[in-house]
Coordinates of C-alpha atoms and ligand atoms in Angstrom, one line a residue:
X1 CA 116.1 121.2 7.8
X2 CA 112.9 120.8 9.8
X3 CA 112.5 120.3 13.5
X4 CA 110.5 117.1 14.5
X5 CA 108.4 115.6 17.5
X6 CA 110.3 112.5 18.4
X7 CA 109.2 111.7 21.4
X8 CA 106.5 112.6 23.5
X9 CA 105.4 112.1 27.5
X10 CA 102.9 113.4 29.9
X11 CA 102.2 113.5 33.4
X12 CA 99.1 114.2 36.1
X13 CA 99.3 113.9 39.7
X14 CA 97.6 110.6 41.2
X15 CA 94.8 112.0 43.0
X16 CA 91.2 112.7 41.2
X17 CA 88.5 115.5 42.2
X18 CA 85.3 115.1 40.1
X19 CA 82.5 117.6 39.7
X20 CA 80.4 116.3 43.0
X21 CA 83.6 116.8 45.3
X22 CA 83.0 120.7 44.8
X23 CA 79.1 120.6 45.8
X24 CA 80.3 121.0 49.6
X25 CA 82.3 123.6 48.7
X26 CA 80.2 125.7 46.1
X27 CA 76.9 126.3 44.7
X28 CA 77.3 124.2 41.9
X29 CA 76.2 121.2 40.5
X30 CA 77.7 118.2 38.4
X31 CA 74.9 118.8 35.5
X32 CA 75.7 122.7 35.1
X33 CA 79.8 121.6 35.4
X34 CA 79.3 118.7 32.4
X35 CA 76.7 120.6 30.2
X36 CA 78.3 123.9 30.6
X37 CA 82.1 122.9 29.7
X38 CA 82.8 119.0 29.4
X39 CA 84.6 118.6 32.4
X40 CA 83.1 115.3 34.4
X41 CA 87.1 115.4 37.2
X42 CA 90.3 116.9 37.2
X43 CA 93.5 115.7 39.0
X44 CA 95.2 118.2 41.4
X45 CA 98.5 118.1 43.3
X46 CA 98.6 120.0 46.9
X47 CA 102.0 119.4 47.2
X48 CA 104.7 120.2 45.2
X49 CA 105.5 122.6 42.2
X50 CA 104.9 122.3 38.7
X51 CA 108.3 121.0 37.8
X52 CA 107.3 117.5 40.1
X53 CA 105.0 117.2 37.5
X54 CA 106.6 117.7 34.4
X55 CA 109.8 116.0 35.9
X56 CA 108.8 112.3 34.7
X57 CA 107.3 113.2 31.4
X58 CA 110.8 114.8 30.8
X59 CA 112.4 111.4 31.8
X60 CA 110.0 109.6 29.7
X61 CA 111.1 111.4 26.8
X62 CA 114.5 110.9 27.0
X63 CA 114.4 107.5 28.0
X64 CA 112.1 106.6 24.5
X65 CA 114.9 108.1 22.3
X66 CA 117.4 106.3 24.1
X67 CA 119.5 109.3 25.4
X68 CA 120.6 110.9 28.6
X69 CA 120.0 114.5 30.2
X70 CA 123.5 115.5 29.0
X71 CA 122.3 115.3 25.6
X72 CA 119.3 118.3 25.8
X73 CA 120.7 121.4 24.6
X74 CA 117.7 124.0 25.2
X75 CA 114.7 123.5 28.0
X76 CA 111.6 125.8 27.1
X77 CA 108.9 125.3 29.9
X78 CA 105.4 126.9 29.3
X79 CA 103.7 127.5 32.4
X80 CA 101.9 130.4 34.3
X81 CA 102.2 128.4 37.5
X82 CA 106.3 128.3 38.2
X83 CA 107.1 127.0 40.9
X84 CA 108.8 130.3 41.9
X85 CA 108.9 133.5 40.3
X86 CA 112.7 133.3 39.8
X87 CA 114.6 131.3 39.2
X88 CA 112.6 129.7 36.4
X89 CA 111.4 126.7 36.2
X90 CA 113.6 125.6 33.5
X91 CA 116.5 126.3 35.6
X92 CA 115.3 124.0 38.3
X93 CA 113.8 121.3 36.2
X94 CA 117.2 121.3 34.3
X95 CA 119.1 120.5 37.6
X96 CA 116.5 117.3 38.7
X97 CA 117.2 116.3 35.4
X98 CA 120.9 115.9 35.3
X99 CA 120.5 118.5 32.1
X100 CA 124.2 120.4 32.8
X101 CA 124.6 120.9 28.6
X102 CA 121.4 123.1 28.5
X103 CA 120.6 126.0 29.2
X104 CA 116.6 127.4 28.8
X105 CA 113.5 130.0 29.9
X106 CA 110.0 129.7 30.8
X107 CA 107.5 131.0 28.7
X108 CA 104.5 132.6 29.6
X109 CA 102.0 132.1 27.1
X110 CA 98.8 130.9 29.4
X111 CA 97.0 128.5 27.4
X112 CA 99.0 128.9 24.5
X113 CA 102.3 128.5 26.2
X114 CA 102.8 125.2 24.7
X115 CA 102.7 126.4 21.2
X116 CA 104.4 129.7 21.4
X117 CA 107.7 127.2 22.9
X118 CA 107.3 124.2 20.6
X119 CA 107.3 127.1 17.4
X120 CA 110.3 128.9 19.5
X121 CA 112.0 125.4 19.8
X122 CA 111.4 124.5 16.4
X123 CA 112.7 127.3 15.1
X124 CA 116.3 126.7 17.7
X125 CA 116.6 123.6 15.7
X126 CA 116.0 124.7 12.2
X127 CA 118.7 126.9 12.5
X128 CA 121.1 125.0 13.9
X129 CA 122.1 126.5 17.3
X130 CA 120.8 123.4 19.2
X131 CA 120.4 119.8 18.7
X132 CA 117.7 118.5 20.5
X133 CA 115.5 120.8 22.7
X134 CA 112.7 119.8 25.2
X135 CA 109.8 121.4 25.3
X136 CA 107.8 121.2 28.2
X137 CA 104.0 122.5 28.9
X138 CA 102.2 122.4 32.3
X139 CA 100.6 124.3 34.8
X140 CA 99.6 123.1 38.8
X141 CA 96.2 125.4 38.7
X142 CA 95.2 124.3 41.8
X143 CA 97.9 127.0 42.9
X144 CA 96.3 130.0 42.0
X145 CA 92.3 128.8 41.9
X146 CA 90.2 130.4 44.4
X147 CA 88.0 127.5 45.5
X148 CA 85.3 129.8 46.6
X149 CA 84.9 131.3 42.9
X150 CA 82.3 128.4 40.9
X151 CA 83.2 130.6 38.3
X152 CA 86.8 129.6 37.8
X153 CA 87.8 127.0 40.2
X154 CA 85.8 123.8 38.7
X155 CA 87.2 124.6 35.2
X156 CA 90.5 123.9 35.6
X157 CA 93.1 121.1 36.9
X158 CA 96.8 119.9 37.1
X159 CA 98.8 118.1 34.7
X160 CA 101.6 118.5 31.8
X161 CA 103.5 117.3 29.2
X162 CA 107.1 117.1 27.0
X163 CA 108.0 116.6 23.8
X164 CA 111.7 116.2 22.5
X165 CA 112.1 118.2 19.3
X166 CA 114.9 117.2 17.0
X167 CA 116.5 118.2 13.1
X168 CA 114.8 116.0 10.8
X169 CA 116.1 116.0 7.5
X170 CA 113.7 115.2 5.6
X171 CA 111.3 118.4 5.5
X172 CA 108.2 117.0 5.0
X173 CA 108.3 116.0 8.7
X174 CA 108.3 117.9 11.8
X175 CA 106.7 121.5 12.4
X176 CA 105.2 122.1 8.5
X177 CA 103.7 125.6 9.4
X178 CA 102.2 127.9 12.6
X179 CA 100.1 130.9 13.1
X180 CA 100.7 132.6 16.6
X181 CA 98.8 135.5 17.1
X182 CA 98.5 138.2 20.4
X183 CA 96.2 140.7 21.6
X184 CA 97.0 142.6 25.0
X185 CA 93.1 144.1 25.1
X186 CA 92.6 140.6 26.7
X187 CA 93.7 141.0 29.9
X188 CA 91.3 143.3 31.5
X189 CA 89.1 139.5 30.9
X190 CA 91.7 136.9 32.0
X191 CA 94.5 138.0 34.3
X192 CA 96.0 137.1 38.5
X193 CA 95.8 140.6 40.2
X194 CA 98.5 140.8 42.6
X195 CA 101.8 138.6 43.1
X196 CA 103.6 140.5 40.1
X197 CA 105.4 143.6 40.4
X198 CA 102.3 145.6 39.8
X199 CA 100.9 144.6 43.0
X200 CA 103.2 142.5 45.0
X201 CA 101.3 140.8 47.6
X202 CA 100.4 141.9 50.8
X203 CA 98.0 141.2 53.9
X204 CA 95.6 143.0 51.9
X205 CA 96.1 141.2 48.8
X206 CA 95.8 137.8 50.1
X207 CA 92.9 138.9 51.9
X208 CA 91.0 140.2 48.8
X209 CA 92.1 136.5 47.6
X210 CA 94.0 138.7 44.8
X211 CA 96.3 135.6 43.9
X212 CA 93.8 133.9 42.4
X213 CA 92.6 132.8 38.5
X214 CA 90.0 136.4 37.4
X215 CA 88.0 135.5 34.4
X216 CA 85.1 137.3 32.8
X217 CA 84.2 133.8 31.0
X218 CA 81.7 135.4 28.6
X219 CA 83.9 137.9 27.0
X220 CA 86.5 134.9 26.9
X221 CA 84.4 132.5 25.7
X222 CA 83.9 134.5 22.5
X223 CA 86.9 135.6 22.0
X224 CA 88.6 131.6 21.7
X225 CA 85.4 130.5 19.4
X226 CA 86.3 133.1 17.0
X227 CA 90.2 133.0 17.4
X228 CA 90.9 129.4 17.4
X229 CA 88.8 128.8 14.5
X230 CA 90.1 131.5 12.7
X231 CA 93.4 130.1 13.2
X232 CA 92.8 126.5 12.7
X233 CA 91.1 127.0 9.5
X234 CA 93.6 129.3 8.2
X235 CA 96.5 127.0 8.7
X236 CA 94.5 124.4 6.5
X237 CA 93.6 127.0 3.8
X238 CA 96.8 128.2 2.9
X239 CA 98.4 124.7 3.3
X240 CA 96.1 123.5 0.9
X241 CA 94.8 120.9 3.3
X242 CA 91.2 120.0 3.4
X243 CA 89.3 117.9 6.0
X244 CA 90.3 114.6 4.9
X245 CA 93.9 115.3 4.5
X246 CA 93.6 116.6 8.4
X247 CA 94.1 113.2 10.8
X248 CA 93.5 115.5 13.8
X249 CA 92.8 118.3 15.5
X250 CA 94.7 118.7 18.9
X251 CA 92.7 121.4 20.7
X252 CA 93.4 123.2 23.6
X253 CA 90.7 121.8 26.4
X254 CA 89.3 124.9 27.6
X255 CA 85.5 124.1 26.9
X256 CA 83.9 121.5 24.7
X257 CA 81.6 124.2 23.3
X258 CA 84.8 126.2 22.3
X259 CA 86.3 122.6 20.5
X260 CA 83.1 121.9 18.7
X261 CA 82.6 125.0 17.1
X262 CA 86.6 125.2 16.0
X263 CA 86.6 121.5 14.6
X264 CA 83.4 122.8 12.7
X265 CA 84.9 125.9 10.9
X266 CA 87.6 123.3 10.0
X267 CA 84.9 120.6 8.6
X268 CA 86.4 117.7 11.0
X269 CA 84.1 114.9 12.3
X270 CA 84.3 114.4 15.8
X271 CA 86.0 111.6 15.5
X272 CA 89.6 113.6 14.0
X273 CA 89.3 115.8 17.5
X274 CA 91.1 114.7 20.5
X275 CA 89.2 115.2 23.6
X276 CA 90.1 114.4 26.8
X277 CA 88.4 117.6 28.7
X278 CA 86.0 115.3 30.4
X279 CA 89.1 113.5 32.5
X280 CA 91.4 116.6 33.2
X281 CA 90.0 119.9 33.0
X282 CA 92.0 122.9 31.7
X283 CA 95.5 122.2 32.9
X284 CA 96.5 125.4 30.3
X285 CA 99.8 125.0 29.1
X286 CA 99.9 121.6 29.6
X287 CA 96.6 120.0 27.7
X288 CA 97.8 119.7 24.0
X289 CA 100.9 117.5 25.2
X290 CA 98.7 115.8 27.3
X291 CA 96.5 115.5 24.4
X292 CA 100.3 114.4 22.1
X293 CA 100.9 111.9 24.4
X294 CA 97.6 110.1 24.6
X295 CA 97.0 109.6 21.0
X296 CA 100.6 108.4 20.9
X297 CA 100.4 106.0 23.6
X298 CA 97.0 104.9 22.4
X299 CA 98.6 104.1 19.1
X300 CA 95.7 106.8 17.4
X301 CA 98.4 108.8 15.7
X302 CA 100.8 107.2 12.8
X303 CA 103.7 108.8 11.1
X304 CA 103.1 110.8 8.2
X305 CA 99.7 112.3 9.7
X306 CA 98.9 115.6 9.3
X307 CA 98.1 117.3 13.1
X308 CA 96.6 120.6 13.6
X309 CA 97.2 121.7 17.0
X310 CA 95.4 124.8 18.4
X311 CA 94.8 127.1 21.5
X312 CA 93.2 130.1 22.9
X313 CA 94.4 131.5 26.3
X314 CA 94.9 134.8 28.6
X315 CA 97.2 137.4 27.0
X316 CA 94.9 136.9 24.7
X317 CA 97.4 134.6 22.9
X318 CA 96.1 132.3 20.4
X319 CA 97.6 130.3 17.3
X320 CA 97.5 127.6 15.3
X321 CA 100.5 124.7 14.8
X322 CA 100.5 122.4 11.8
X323 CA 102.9 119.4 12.1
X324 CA 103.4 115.8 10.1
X325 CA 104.0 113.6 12.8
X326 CA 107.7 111.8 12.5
X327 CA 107.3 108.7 15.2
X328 CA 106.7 105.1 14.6
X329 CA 103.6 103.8 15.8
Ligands
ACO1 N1 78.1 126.0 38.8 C1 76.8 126.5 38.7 N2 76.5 127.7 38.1 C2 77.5 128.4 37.7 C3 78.9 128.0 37.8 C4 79.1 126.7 38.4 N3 80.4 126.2 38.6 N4 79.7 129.0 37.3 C5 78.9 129.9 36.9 N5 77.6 129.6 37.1 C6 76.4 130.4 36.8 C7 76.7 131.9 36.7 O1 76.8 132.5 37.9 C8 75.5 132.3 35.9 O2 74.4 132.5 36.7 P1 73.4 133.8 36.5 O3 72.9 133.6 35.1 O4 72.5 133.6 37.6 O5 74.3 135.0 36.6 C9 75.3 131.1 34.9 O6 75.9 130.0 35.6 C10 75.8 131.3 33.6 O7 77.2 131.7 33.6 P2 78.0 132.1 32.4 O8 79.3 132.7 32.8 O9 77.2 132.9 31.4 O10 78.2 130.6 31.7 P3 78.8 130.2 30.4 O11 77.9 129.4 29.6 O12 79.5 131.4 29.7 O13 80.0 129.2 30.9 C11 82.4 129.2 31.2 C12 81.1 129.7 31.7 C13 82.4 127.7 31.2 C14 83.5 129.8 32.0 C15 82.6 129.7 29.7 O14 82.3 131.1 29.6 C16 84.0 129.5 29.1 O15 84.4 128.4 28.9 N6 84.7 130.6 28.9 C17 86.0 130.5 28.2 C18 87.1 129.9 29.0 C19 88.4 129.9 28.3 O16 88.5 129.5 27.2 N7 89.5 130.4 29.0 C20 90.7 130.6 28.3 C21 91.7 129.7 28.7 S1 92.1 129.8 30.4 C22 93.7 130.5 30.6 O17 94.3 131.0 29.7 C23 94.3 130.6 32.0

């Protein structure tokens, strides 16, 4: 028995911020922002948590196959942004939903959040001890971006996404195969400061605008070239897929630079890479069901296709997810 994708739903708050809105705000520049990572706006929400977000892409789900809340047995959300530190934001998303048959976590994977739950999930189903499980990515970044820092805050935005996975019995279908790799050394180059029991915050924290997004983007930046394209290519390799058997590459939106140089490890034309870093920004655990849900609702995926999904993010955590996509266009 495999676990399958059978529906899939995202959502971004209503309100835009492109790359000039910043230039009162911060030496930069729209150029450097475009050339340098992609990104041309971002959506952010100043109000409300991360589960308002993800909230109607969990409804949309559930609505496409039909089904109501009291049929999800497991909620896995992926987020570094909950929308408090206890209790999770599984927890509270399950009680907006009407979900009183599951029970659930959040996952803390950064970037690769989304992957480490959908491979989690997927492997919930396979084995029988739940039904259907929703798996839910998304972060509200504007939360913990210092908008004084060019460095970090112009690279990221708000937005997320769900997909339902359920048993498929035909095993061709569903999650095929996954590489999910880890590397602690990373977080002296990605990490928050203070807000966790290390440092709980304090006047002086807040003042040293500790609560914010640190990144050394160099060090990072070569560490997610090499990793994700590792990954990516390695899934293909010992699936015995080549380029033309791949229909896409679902890449974490990080930086274009950073997709470009995975999808050419893996041979792909540009056209088998789903981008939509130019309308979104990094929205971390929440761009590759962003990225689902658009080739779904733009009819650009069919059943039967072979997906490669793949991310880099703090930890370091990194992997690679190959799936055969199980929906009817
Ligand atoms: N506008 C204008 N100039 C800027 C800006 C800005 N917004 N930000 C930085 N600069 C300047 C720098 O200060 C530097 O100036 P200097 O040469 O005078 O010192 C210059 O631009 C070059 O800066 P670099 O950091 O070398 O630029 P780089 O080409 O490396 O791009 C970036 C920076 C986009 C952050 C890149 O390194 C990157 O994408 N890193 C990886 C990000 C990533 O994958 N993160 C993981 C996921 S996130 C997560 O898990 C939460």
């Amino acid at each position: 028995m495999k676990a399958a994708i059978t529906a899939v739903a995202h959502n971004v708050p209503p309100d835009v911020y492109d790359n000039v809105w910043f230039e009162s705000k911060i030496d930069t520049n729209d150029e450097w922002i475009k050339t340098r990572t992609g990104i041309t706006e971002r959506h952010f929400a100043f109000e409300g948590g991360v589960t308002d977000i993800l909230l109607p892409a969990a409804k949309s789900v559930l609505e496409q196959r039909g089904l109501t809340p009291e049929d999800i047995d497991l909620i896995i959300l992926a987020t570094i942004t909950p929308d408090r530190v206890f209790p999770s934001s599984a927890a509270i998303l399950q009680r907006k939903l009407g979900a009183t048959n599951a029970w659930g976590f959040d996952l803390a994977g950064a970037c690769s959040g989304f992957l480490y739950a959908l491979v989690t999930g997927a492997k919930m189903v396979e084995s029988g001890a739940v039904k259907r499980a929703l798996i839910l990515g998304g972060d509200k970044m504007s939360s913990i971006l210092n908008f004084e820092d060019r460095t970090t805050c112009v690279l990221f935005g708000d937005g997320g996404g769900a997909v339902l996975l359920e048993a498929t019995d035909d095993d061709t279908f569903g999650v095929v195969d996954h590489i999910l790799r880890m590397d602690g050394r990373g977080e002296d180059f990605l990490h928050q400061k203070a807000g966790g029991s290390l440092r709980p915050p304090t006047i002086e924290t807040v003042t040293n605008r500790e609560h914010f997004v640190y990144q050394e983007g160099q060090a990072v930046f070569k560490s997610a070239v090499k990793g994700m394209a590792d990954v990516s290519f390695e899934i293909m390799q010992r699936n015995e897929l080549t380029a033309d058997d791949v229909a896409w590459l679902v890449p974490h939106q990080a930086n274009l630079r950073i997709i470009d140089a995975t999808a050419d490890r893996m041979g792909l034309s540009r056209d088998k890479v789903m981008i939509n870093i130019d309308r979104f920004g990094n929205t971390t655990a929440g761009t590759i069901p962003i990225c689902l849900s658009e080739l779904h609702i733009n009819k650009k995926v069919a059943k039967g296709d072979y997906v490669v999904l793949s991310s880099f993010g703090a930890g370091y955590t990194w992997g690679s997810v190959l799936i055969r996509w199980a929906i009817d266009t």
